[in-house]
Coordinates of C-alpha atoms in Angstrom, one line a residue:
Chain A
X292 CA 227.8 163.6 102.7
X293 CA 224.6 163.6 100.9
X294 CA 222.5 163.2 103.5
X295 CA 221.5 167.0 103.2
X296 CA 220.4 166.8 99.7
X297 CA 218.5 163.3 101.1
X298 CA 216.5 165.1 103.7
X299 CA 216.1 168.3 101.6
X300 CA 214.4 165.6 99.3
X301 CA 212.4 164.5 101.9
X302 CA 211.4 167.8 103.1
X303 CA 210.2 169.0 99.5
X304 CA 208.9 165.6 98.6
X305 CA 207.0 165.9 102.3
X306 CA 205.4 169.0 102.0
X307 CA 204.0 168.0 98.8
X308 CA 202.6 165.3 99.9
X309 CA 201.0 166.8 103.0
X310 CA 199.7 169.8 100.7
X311 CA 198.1 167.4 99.3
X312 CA 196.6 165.8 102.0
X313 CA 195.7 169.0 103.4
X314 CA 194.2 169.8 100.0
X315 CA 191.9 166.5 100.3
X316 CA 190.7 166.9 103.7
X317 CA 189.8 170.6 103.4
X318 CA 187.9 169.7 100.4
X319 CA 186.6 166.9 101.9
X320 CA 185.4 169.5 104.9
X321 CA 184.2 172.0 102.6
X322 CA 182.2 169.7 100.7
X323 CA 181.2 167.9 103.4
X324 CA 180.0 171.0 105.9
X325 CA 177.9 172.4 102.5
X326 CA 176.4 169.8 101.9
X327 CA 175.4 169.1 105.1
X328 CA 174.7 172.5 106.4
X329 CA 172.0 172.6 102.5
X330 CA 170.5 169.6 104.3
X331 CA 170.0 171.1 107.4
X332 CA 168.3 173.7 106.0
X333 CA 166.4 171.6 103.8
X334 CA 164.6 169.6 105.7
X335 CA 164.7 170.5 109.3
X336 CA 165.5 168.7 112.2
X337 CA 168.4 166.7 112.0
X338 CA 167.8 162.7 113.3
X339 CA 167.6 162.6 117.4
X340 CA 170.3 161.6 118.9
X341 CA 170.8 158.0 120.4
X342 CA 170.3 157.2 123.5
X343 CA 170.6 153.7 125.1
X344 CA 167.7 151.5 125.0
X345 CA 167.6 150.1 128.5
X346 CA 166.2 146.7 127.3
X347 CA 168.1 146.2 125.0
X348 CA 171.6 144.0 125.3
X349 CA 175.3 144.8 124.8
X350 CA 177.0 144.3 122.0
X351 CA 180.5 144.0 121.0
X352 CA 179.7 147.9 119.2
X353 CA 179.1 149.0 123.0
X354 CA 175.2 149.0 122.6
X355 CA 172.9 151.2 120.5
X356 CA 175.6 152.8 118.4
X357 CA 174.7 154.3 115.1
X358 CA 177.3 155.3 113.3
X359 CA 177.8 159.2 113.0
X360 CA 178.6 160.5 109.5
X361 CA 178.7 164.5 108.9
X362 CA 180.2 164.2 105.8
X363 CA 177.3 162.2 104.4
X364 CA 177.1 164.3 101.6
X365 CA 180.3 163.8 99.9
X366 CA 180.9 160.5 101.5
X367 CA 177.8 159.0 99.5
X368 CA 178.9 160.8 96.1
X369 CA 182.4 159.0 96.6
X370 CA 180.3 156.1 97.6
X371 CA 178.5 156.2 94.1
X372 CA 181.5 157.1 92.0
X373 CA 183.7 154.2 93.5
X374 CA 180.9 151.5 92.7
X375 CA 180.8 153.3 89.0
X376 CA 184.7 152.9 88.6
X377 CA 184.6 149.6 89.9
X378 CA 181.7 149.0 87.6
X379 CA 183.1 150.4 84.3
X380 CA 186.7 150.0 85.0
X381 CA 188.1 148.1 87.8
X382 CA 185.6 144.7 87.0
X383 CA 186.1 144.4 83.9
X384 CA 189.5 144.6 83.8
X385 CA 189.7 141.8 86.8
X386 CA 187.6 139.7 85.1
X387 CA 190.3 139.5 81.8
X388 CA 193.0 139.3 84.3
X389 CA 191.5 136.3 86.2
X390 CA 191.1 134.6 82.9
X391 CA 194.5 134.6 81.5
X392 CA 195.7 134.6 85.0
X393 CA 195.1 131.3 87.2
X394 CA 194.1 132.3 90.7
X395 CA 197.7 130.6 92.4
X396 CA 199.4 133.0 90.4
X397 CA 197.6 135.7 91.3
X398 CA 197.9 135.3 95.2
X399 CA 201.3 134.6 94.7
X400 CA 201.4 138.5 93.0
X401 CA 199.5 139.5 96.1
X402 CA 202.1 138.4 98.2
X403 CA 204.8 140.1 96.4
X404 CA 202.6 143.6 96.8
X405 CA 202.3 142.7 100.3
X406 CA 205.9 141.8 100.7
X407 CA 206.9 145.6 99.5
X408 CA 205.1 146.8 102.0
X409 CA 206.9 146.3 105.0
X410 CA 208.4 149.7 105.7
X411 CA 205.0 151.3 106.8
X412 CA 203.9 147.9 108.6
X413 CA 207.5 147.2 110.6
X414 CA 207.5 151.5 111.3
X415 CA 203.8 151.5 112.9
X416 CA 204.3 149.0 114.8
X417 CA 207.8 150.7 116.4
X418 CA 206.1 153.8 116.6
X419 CA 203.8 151.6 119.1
X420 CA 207.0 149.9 120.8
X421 CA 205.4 146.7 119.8
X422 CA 209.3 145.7 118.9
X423 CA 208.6 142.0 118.5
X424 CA 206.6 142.7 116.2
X425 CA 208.6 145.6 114.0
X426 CA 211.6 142.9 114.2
X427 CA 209.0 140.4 112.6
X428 CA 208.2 142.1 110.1
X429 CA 211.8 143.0 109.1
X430 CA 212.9 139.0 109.4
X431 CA 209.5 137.8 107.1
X432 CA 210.8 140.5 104.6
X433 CA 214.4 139.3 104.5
X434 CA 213.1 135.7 104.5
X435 CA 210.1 135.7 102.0
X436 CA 212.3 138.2 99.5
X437 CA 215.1 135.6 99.4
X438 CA 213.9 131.6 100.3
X439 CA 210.2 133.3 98.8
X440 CA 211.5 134.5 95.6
X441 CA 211.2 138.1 96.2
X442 CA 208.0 137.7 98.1
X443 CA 205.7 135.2 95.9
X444 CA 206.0 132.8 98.5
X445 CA 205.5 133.0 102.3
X446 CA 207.7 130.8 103.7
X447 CA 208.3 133.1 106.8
X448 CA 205.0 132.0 107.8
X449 CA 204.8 128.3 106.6
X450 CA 208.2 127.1 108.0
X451 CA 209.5 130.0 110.4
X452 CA 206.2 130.6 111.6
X453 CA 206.3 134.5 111.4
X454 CA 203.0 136.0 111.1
X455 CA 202.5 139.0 109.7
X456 CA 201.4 141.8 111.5
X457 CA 199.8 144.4 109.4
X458 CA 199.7 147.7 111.0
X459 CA 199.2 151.6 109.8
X460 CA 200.0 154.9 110.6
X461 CA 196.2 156.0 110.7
X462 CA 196.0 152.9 113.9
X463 CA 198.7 154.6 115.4
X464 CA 197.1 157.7 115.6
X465 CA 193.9 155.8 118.0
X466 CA 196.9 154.1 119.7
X467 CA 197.9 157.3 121.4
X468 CA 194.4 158.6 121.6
X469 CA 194.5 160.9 118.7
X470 CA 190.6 161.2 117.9
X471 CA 190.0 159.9 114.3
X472 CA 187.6 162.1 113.2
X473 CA 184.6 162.3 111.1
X474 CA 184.2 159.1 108.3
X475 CA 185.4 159.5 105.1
X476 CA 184.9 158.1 101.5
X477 CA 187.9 158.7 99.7
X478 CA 187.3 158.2 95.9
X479 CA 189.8 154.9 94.7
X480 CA 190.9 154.2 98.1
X481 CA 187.7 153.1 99.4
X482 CA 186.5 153.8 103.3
X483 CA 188.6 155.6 105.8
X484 CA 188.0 158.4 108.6
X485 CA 190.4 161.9 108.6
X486 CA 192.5 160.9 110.7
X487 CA 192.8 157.1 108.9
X488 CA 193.8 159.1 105.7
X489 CA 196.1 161.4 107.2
X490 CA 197.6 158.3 108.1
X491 CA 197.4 157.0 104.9
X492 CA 199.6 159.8 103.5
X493 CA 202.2 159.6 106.0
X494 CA 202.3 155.8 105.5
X495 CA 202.6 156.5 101.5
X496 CA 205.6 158.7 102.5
X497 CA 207.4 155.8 103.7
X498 CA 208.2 155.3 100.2
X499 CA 212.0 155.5 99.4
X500 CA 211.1 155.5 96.1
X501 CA 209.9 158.8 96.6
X502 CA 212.9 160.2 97.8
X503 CA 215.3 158.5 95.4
X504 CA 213.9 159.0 92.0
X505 CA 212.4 162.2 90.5
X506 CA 208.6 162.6 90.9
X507 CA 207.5 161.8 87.2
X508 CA 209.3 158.6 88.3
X509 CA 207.5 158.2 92.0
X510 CA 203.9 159.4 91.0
X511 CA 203.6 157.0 88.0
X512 CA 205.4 153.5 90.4
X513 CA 203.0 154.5 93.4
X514 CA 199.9 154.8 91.3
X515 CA 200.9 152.2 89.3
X516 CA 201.7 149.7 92.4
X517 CA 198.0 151.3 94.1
X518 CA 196.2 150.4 90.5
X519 CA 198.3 146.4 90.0
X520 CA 196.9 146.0 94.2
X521 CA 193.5 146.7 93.6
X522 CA 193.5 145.5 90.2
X523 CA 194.8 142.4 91.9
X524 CA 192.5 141.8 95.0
X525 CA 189.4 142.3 92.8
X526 CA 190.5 139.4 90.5
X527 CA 190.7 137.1 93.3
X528 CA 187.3 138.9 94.6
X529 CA 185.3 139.6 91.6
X530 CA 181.6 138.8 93.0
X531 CA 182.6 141.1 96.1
X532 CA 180.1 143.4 95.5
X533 CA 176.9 141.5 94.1
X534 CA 176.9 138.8 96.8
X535 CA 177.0 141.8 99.7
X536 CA 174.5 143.9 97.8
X537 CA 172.2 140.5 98.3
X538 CA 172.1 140.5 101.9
X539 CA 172.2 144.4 102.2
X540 CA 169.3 146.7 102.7
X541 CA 172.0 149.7 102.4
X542 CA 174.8 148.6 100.9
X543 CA 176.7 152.1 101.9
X544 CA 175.8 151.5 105.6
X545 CA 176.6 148.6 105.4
X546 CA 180.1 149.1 104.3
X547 CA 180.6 151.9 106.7
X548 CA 180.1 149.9 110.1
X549 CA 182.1 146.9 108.5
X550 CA 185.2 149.6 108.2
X551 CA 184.3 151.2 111.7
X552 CA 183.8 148.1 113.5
X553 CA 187.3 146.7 111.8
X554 CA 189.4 149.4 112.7
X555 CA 187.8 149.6 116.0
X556 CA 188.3 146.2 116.7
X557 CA 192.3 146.0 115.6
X558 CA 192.8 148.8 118.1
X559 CA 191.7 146.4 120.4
X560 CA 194.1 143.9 119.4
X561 CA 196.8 146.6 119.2
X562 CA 196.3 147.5 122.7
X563 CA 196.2 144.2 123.9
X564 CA 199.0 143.2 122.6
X565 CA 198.2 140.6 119.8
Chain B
X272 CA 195.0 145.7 107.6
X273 CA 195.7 147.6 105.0
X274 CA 193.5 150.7 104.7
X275 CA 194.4 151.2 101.0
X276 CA 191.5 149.5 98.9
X277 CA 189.9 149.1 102.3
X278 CA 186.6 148.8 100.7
X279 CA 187.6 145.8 99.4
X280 CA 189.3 144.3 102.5
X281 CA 185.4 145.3 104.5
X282 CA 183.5 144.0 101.3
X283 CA 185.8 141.1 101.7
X284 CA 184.9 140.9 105.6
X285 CA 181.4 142.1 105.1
X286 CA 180.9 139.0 102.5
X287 CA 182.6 136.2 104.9
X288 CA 180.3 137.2 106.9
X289 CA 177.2 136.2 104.5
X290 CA 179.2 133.0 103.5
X291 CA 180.2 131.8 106.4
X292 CA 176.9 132.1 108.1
X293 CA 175.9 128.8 107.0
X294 CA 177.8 128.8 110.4
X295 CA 175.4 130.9 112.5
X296 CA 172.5 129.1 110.7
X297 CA 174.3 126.8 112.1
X298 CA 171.8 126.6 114.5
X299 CA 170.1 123.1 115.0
X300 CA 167.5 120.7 115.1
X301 CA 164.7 119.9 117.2
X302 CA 166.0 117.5 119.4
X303 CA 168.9 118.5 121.7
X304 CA 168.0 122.0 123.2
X305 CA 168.6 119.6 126.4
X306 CA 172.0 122.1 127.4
X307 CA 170.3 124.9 127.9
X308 CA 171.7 126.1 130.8
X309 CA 175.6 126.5 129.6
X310 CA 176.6 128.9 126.8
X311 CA 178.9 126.7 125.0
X312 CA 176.9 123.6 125.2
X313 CA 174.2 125.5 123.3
X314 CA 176.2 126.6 121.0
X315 CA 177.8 123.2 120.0
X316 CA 174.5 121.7 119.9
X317 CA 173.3 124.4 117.8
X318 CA 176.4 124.4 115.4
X319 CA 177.0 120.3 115.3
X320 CA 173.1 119.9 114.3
X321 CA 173.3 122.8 111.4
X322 CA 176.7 121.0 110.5
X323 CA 175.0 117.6 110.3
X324 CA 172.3 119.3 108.0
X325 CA 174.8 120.9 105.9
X326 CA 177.0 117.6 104.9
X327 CA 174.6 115.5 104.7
X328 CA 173.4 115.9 101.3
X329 CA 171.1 113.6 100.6
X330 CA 167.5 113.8 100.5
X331 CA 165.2 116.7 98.8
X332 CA 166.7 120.5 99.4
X333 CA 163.2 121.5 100.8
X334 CA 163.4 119.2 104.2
X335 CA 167.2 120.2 104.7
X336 CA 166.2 123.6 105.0
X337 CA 163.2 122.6 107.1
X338 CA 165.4 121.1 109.6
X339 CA 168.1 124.0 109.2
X340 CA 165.0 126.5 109.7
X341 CA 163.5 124.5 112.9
X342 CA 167.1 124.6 114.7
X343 CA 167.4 128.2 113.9
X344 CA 164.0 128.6 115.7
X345 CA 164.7 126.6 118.7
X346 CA 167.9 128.9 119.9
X347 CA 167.3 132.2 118.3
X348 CA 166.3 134.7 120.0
X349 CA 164.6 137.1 117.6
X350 CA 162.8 139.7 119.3
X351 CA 166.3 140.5 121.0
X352 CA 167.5 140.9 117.6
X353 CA 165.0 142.9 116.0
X354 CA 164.3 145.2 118.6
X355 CA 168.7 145.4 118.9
X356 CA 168.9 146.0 115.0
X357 CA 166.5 149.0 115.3
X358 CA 168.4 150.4 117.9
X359 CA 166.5 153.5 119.6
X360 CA 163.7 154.0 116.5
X361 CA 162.6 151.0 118.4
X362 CA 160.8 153.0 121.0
X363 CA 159.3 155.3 118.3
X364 CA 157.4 152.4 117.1
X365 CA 153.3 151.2 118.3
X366 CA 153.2 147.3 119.2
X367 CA 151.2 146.4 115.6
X368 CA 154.8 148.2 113.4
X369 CA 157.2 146.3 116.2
X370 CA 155.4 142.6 115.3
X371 CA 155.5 143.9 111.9
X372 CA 159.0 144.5 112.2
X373 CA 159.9 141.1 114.1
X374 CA 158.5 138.8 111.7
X375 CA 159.8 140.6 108.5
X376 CA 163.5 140.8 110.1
X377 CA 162.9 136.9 111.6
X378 CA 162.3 135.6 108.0
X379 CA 164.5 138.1 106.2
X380 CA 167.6 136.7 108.4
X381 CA 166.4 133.3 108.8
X382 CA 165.7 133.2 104.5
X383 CA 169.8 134.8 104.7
X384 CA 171.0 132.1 106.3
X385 CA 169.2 129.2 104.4
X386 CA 170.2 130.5 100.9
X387 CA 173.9 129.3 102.4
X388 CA 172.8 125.4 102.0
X389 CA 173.9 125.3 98.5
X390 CA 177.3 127.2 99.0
X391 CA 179.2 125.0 102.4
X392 CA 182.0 123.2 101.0
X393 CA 183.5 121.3 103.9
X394 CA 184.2 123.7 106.7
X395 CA 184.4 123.1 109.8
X396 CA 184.0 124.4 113.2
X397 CA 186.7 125.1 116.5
X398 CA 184.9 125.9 119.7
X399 CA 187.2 128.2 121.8
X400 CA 186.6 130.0 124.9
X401 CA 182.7 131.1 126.5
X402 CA 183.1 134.3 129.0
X403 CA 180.3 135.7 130.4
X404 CA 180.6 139.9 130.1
X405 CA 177.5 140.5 132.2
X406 CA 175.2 138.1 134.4
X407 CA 172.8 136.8 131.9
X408 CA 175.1 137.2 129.1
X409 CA 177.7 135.1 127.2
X410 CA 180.0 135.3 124.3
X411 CA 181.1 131.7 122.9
X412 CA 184.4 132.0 120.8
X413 CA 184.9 129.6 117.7
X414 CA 186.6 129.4 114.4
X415 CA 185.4 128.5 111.0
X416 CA 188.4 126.1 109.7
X417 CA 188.4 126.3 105.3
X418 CA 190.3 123.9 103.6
X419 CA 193.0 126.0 102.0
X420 CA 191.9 129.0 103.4
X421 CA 192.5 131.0 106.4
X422 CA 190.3 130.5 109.3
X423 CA 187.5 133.3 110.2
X424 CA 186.7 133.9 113.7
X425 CA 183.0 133.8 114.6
X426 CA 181.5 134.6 118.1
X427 CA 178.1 133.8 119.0
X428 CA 176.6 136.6 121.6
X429 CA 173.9 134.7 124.0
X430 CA 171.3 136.1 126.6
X431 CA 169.9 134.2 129.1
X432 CA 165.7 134.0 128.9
X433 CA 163.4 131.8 131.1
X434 CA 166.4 129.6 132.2
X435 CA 167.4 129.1 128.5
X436 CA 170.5 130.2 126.2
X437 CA 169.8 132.0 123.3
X438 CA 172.1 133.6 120.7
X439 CA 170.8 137.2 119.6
X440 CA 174.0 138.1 117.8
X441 CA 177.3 137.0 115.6
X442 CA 179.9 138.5 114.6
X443 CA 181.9 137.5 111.9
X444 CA 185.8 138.5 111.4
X445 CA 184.9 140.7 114.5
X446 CA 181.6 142.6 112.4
X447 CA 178.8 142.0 114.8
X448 CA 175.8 141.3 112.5
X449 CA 173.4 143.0 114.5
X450 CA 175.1 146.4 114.8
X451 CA 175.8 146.5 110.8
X452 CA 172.0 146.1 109.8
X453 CA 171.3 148.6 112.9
X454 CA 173.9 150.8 111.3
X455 CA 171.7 150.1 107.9
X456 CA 168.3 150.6 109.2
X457 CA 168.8 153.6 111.0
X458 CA 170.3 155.5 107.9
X459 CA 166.9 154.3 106.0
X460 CA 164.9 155.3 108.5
X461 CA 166.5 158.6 109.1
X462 CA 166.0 159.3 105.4
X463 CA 163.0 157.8 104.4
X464 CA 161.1 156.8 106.9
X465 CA 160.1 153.0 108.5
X466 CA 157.3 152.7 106.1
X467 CA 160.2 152.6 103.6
X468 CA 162.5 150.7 105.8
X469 CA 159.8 147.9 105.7
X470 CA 159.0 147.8 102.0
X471 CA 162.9 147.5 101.3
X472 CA 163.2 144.5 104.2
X473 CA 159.9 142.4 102.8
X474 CA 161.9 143.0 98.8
X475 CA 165.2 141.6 99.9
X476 CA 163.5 139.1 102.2
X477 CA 161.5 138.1 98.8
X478 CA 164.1 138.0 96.9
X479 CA 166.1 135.8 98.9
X480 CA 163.1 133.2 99.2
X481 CA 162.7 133.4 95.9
X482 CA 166.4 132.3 95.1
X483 CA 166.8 129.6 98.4
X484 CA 168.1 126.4 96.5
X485 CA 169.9 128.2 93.5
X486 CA 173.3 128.4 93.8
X487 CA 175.6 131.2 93.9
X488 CA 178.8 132.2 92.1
X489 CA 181.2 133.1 94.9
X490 CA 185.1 133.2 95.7

């Protein structure tokens, strides 16, 4: 009976939200090919491309592979102005929370963030008829929100032994083959590729939250739940940054591979069924 | 995974991967380069001697890392590394900048992996399964076991040299080691040249010598 005001909800409340997605990854484009194009004509030829070094042996990265980055430009501002939030703002603001805080009670409050987040993780992996895992994900949710007290606990795992098995909308994209595009810094969110953070949006618009309450309501919870995650993994993390910057000659490249290589890998691990 | 706040989750991988090294230091002593001729045996040797070093605690810090440093020698293979880390800048390079190159990279990793005497705190290593990908090449599986904490997988890439095993790559949580500092390298010699590349690998590779045997703060 209400169903059509429900999925006129959605539609409005989808549309927004790829708007904005479109908005961020033509900006990102725009930004990105400008920058890049300036360079260009700056200074010259751009590097050579790889080719294999016959000597040289395989790796699990499939041999000589340098990352390719065309959005270097923006991608390196983000880079800068993520280190400067986490610098002024994020740290800081960890480091009081992890002093009143102990850190038991602060992985239990990871696990409850976690917990919530079983719609995108149980849909992905549907989408990718890994229905094994799906129905896990479904059964550690009913379990850990009721014997785990709303998710602070994990017994699924400890006595059921229900693993969790994290998936995303941006993996099922590479599942079916759906290129992923250039890399991409997106400011708070950290490292992603275009087709990771179109994923990212449609995995945010799993939300019911955002079809049930008005969007003063669902802007304010989603930020606020993005904000208490990060807020929340830093505490438990807070000399992330200083003790990679020590064994780093480029911390930003650095940081890149580890994504690319991660993602990379867990498509692997998708495919193959684990 | 996640992607939200990925760049904590990679900062997070990208860090296990410096902690747990002590692992890939892991590499040991003098003595027992006897099983040279299968994969696994070499790496058991190698990780069961660096293991030894690491827990036993007594004597002065100095000869511990001497004995850690003398097992790294005896099963790394560092002019596979270097020369894999620089990826195809290697060609570009005259024999005097590639020497260069191999001994600032040898001590730069080697100086990485002994500033991790001070941080092991009990864990312990699972051997899992060796498959060989290519003839002449290996991949030995294992698992680094934390008390508390969840394990971290670890594989040790070998090549096969004069009849003898040696390890020329790890990767940790599935980041191969080698390919992330290629990743690094090329970006700094794209931009700045290897001149720069050099002065930025000798500074770290300092700084990290300068620190072995203080401890760090870490989660």
């Amino acid at each position: 009976m209400y169903f059509h005001v429900y999925f006129q909800k959605i539609r409005r409340a989808g549309v927004a939200q790829l708007a904005l997605a479109l908005l961020l990854v033509l900006a990102a484009l725009l930004t990105g090919g400008i920058f890049a194009a300036a360079q260009a004509a700056g200074d010259g030829a751009p590097p050579p491309a790889s080719a294999p070094d016959r000597d040289s042996p395989p790796d699990l990265h499939g041999g000589q592979g340098v990352e390719s980055d065309p959005l270097a430009p923006f991608n390196e501002a983000m880079f800068t102005f993520n280190r400067k939030l986490d610098d002024w703002v994020l740290h800081p603001v960890a480091s009081g929370y992890a002093y009143i805080a102990p850190d038991p009670v602060r992985e239990a409050v990871g696990r409850f963030l976690d917990n919530l987040d079983v719609i995108p993780r149980a849909m992905n992996n549907l989408f990718q008829c890994r229905l094994a895992q799906a129905g896990g994900e479904v059964a550690r949710f009913g379990i850990n929100s009721t014997l785990g007290f709303a998710g602070l606990f994990d017994p699924a795992d400890h006595w059921f032994g229900l693993k969790e098995h994290p998936d995303d909308f941006g993996l099922t994209l590479r599942y079916y083959g759906v290129p992923t595009g250039p890399y991409l810094m997106l400011p708070f969110f950290g490292p992603s590729t275009i087709g990771d953070t179109a994923g990212l949006i449609v995995d945010g618009a799993m939300n019911p939250l955002d079809y049930l309450t008005p969007w003063y309501v669902y802007l304010s919870a989603d930020g606020g739940w993005d904000a208490a995650s990060a807020l929340n993994y830093r505490s438990l993390h807070l000399n992330q940054f200083e003790e990679a910057d020590r064994y780093a000659i480029d911390l930003y490249g650095a940081v890149q591979d580890a994504y690319l290589q991660t993602r990379v890998h867990h498509l692997k691990e998708l495919k193959r069924g684990n | 995974m996640r992607p939200r706040f990925g760049i904590y989750a990679i900062m997070r991988n990208l860090l296990r991967a410096a902690v747990v090294s002590a692992a890939f230091a892991v590499v040991a002593g003098a003595a027992a380069a006897r099983a040279a001729d299968d994969p696994m045996e070499v790496v058991k040797v190698v990780v069961n001697q660096a293991l030894e070093v690491l827990r036993d605690q007594r004597g002065p810090l100095h000869d511990r890392q001497e004995k850690l440093r003398r097992i790294v020698d005896a099963h790394f293979d560092f002019t596979t590394m270097s020369r894999s880390a620089l990826g195809y800048h290697w060609r570009d390079l005259d024999a005097g900048q590639r020497a260069d190159f191999t001994r600032t990279f040898t001590s730069f990793i080697q100086d990485s992996y002994l500033s991790k005497i001070q941080d092991y705190s009990g864990e312990q290593v699972d051997f899992g399964r060796a498959t060989q990908p290519d003839p002449g090449y290996a991949q030995v599986m294992a698992k680094i076991l934390q008390p508390g904490k969840q394990s971290v997988p670890i594989s040790y890439m070998l090549k096969q040299r004069g009849g003898q095993w040696l390890i020329y790559d790890v990767t940790v949580d599935e980041i191969s080691i080698i390919a992330n500092y290629r990743n690094q390298f090329n970006r700094v010699i794209n931009r700045n040249g290897f001149a720069s590349l050099m002065a930025d690998l000798k500074n770290k590779q300092r700084q990290l010598a300068a620190d072995l045997g203080t401890p760090h703060a870490h989660d």
